[in-house]
mmCIF file of C-alpha atoms in Angstrom:
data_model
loop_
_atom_site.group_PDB
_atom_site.id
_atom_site.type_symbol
_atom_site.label_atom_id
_atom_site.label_comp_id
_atom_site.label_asym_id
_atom_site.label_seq_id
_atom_site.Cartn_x
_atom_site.Cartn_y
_atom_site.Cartn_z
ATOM 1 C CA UNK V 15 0.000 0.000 0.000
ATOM 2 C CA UNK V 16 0.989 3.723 -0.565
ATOM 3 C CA UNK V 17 0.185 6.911 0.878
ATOM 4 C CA UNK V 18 -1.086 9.414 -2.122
ATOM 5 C CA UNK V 19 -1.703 13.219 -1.395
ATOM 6 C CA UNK V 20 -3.057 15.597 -4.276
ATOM 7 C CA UNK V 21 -5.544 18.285 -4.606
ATOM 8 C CA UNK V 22 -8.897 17.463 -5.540
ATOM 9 C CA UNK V 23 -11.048 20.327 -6.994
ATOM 10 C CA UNK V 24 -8.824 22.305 -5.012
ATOM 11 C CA UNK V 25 -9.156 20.257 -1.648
ATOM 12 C CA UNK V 26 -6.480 18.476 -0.157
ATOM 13 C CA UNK V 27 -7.236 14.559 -0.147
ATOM 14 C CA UNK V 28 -5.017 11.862 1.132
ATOM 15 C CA UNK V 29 -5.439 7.860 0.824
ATOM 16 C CA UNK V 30 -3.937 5.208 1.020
ATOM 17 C CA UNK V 31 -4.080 3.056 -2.528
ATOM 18 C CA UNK V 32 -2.455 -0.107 -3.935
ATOM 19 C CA UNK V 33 -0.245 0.459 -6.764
ATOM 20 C CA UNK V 34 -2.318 -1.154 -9.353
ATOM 21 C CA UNK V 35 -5.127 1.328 -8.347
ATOM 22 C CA UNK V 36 -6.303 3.726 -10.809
ATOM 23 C CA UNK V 37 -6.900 7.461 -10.612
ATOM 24 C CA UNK V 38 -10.460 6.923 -11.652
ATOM 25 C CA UNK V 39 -11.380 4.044 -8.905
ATOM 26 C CA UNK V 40 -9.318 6.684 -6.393
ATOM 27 C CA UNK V 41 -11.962 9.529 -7.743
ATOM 28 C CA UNK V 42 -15.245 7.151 -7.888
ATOM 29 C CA UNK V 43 -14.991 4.467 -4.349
ATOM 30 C CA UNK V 44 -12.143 6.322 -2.051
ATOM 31 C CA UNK V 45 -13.239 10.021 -2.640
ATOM 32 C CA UNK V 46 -16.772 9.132 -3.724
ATOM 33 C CA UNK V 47 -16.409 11.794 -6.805
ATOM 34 C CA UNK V 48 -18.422 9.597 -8.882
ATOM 35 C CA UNK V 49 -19.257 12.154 -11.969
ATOM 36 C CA UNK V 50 -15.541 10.633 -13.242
ATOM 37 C CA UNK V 51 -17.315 7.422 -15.605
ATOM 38 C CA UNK V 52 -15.422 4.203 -16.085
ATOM 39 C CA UNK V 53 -17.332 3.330 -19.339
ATOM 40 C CA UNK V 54 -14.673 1.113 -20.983
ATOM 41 C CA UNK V 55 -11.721 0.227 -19.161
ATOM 42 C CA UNK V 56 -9.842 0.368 -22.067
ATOM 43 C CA UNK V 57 -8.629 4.356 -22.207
ATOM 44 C CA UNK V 58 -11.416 4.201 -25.752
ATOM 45 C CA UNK V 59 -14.606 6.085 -24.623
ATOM 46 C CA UNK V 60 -13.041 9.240 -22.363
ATOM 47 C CA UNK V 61 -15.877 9.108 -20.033
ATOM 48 C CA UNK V 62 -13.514 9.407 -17.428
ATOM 49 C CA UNK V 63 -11.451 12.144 -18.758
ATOM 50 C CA UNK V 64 -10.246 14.739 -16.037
ATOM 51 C CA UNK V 65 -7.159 17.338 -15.373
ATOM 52 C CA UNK V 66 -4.304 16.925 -14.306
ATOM 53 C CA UNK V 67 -1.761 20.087 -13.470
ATOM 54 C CA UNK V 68 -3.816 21.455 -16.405
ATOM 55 C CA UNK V 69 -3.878 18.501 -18.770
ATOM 56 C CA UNK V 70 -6.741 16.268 -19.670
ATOM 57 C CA UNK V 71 -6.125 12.554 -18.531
ATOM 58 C CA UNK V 72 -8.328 9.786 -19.109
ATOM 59 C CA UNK V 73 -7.864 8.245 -15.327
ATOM 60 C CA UNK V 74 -8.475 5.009 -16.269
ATOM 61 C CA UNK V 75 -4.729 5.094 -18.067
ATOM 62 C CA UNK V 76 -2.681 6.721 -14.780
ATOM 63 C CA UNK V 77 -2.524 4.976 -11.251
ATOM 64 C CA UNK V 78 -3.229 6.912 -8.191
ATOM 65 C CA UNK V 79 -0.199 6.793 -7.413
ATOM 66 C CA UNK V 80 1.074 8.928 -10.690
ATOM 67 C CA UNK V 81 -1.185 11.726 -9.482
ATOM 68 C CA UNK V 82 0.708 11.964 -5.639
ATOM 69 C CA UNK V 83 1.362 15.784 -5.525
ATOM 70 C CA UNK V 84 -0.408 16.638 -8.485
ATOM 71 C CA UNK V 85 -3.719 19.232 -8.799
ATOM 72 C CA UNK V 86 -6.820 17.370 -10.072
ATOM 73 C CA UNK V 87 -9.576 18.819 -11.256
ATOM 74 C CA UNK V 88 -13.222 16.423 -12.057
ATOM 75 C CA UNK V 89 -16.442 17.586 -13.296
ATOM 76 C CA UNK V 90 -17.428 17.663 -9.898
ATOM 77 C CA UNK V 91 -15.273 20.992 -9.948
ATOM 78 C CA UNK V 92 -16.767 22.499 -12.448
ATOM 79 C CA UNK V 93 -19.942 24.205 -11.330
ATOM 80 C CA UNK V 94 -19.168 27.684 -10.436
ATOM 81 C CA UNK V 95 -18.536 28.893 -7.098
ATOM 82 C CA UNK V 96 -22.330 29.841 -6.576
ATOM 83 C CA UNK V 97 -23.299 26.084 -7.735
ATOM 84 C CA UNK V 98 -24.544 27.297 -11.384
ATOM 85 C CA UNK V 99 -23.474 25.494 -14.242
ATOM 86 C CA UNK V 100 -20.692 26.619 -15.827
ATOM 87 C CA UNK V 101 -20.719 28.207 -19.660
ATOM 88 C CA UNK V 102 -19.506 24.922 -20.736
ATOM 89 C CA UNK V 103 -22.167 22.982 -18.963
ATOM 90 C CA UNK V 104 -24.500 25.579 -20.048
ATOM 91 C CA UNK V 105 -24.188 25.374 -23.235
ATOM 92 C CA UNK V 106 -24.524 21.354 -23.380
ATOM 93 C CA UNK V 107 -27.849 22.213 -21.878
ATOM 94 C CA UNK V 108 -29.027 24.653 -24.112
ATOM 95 C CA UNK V 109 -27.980 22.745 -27.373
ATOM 96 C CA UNK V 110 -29.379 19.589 -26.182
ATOM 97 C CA UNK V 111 -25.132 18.355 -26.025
ATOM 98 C CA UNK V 112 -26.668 15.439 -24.128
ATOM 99 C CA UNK V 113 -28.610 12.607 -23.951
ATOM 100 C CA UNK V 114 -27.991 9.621 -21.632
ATOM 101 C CA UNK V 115 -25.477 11.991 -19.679
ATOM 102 C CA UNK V 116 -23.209 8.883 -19.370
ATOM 103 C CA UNK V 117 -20.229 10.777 -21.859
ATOM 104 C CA UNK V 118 -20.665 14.078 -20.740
ATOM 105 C CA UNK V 119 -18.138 14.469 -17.628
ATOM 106 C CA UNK V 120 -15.753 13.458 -20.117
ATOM 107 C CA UNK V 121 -16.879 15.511 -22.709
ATOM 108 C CA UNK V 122 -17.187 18.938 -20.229
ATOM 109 C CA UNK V 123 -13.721 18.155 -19.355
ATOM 110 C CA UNK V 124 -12.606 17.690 -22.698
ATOM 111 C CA UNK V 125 -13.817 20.635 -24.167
ATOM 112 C CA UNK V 126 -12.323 22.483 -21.171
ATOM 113 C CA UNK V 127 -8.980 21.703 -22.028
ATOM 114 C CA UNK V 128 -9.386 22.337 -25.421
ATOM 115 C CA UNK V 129 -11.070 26.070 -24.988
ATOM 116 C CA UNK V 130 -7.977 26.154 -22.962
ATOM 117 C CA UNK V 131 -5.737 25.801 -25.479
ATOM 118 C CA UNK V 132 -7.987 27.040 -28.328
ATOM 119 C CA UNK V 133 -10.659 28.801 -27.383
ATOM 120 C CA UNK V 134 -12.007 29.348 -30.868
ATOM 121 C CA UNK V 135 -11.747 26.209 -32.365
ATOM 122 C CA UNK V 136 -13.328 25.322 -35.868
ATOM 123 C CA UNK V 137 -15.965 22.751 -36.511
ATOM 124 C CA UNK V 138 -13.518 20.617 -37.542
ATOM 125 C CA UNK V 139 -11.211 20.899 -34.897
ATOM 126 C CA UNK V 140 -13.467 20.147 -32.330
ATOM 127 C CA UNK V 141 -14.606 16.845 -33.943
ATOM 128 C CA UNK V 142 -10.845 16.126 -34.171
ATOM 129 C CA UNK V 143 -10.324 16.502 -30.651
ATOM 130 C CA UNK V 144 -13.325 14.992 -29.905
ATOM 131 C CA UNK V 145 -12.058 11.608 -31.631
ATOM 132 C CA UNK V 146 -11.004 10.322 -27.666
ATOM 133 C CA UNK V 147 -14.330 9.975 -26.621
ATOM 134 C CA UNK V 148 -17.050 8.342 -27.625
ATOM 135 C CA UNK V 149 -21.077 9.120 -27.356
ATOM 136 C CA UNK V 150 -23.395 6.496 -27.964
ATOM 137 C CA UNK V 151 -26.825 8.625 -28.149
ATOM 138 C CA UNK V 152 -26.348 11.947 -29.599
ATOM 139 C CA UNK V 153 -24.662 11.564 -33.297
ATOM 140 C CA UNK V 154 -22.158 14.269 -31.552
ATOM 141 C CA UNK V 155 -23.704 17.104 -33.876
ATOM 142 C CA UNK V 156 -25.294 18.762 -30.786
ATOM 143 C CA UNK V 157 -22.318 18.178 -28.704
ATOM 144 C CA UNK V 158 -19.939 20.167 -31.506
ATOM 145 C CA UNK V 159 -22.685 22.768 -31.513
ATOM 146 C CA UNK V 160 -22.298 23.079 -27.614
ATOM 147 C CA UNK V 161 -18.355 23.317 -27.616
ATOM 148 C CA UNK V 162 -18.877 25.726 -30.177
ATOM 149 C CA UNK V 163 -21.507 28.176 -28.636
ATOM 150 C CA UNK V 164 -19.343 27.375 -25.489
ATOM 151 C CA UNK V 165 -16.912 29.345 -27.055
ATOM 152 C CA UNK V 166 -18.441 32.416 -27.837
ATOM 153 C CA UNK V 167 -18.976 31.554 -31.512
ATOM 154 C CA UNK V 168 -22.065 32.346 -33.153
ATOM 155 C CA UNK V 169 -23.906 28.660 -33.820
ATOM 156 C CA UNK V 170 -27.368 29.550 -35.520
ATOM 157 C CA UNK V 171 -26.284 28.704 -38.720
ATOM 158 C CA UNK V 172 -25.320 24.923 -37.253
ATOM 159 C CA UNK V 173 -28.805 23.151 -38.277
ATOM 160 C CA UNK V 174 -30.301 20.890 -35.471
ATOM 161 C CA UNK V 175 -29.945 17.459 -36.056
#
C-alpha cells in the first residue's frame, strides 16, 4: 500500500491506494467523486477524462499513485462557485449536447482543455479533438454545436440534427 496526497477540486485529499489502483477508482470508491465514468476500461470512450496540473487525462490510463502531488480537477469541480453550471455545462444544456449523460463528464472536461488551449476552435477541430471519446446517443452534432456556442462563436447557422 501507498500513501497518495493531491488536490482534488482544489481540496487536499489523502489515501492510502495499492499500486495497481487507478486514478479513476481513487476519484469514484475512495473520494466518492463519482461524476468521473469508467465506461470502458480500455482508455477508448473518455468518459472518465479529467485534469491533471492542467492537462486532460483519461484516469483510467494513470494509477493513483502517478497523481501523488499533483492538482486534479473532475467535473465535480466544475460548477461555479455559486453552484450554477458553468458556460460549458451551459451550453450542453441549451444545445441539447446530451442525452444519456453517461459521456458528458468526459466531454465537459474535454472541451475544457481544449477552450484552454484554443478557445475558438473550428468545426472541424473540435470533432478532431473529440475523436477520444465516444457518445453512444447523440450523433455528436449537438455536442460540436455546444463546444462551439461554449466558445463564444455564433452557432445559428449549425442546423439541429
Amino acid at each position: 500500500m501507498a500513501q497518495v496526497s493531491m488536490t482534488v477540486n482544489g481540496k487536499t485529499v489523502s489515501g492510502e491506494v495499492e499500486g495497481r489502483t487507478l486514478l479513476v477508482d481513487f476519484l469514484r470508491n475512495d473520494l466518492n467523486l463519482t461524476g468521473t465514468h469508467v465506461g470502458c476500461d480500455t482508455s477508448q470512450c473518455g468518459a472518465c477524462v479529467v485534469h491533471v496540473n492542467g492537462e486532460a487525462v483519461k484516469s483510467c490510463t494513470m494509477f493513483a499513485a502517478e497523481a501523488d502531488g499533483a492538482d486534479v480537477g473532475t467535473i465535480e469541480g466544475q460548477a461555479n462557485a455559486d453552484g450554477s453550471l458553468n458556460v460549458i455545462q451551459q451550453a450542453f444544456q441549451d444545445h441539447h449536447g446530451l442525452q444519456c449523460g453517461f459521456c458528458t463528464p468526459g466531454m465537459v472536461m474535454s472541451t475544457a482543455a481544449l477552450l484552454k488551449d484554443n478557445p475558438k476552435p473550428t468545426e472541424t477541430e473540435v470533432r478532431s479533438y473529440l475523436e477520444g471519446n465516444i457518445c453512444r446517443c447523440t450523433g455528436y452534432h449537438n455536442i460540436v454545436k455546444a463546444i462551439m456556442a461554449a466558445s463564444g462563436q455564433d452557432v445559428s447557422a449549425i442546423a439541429a440534427e
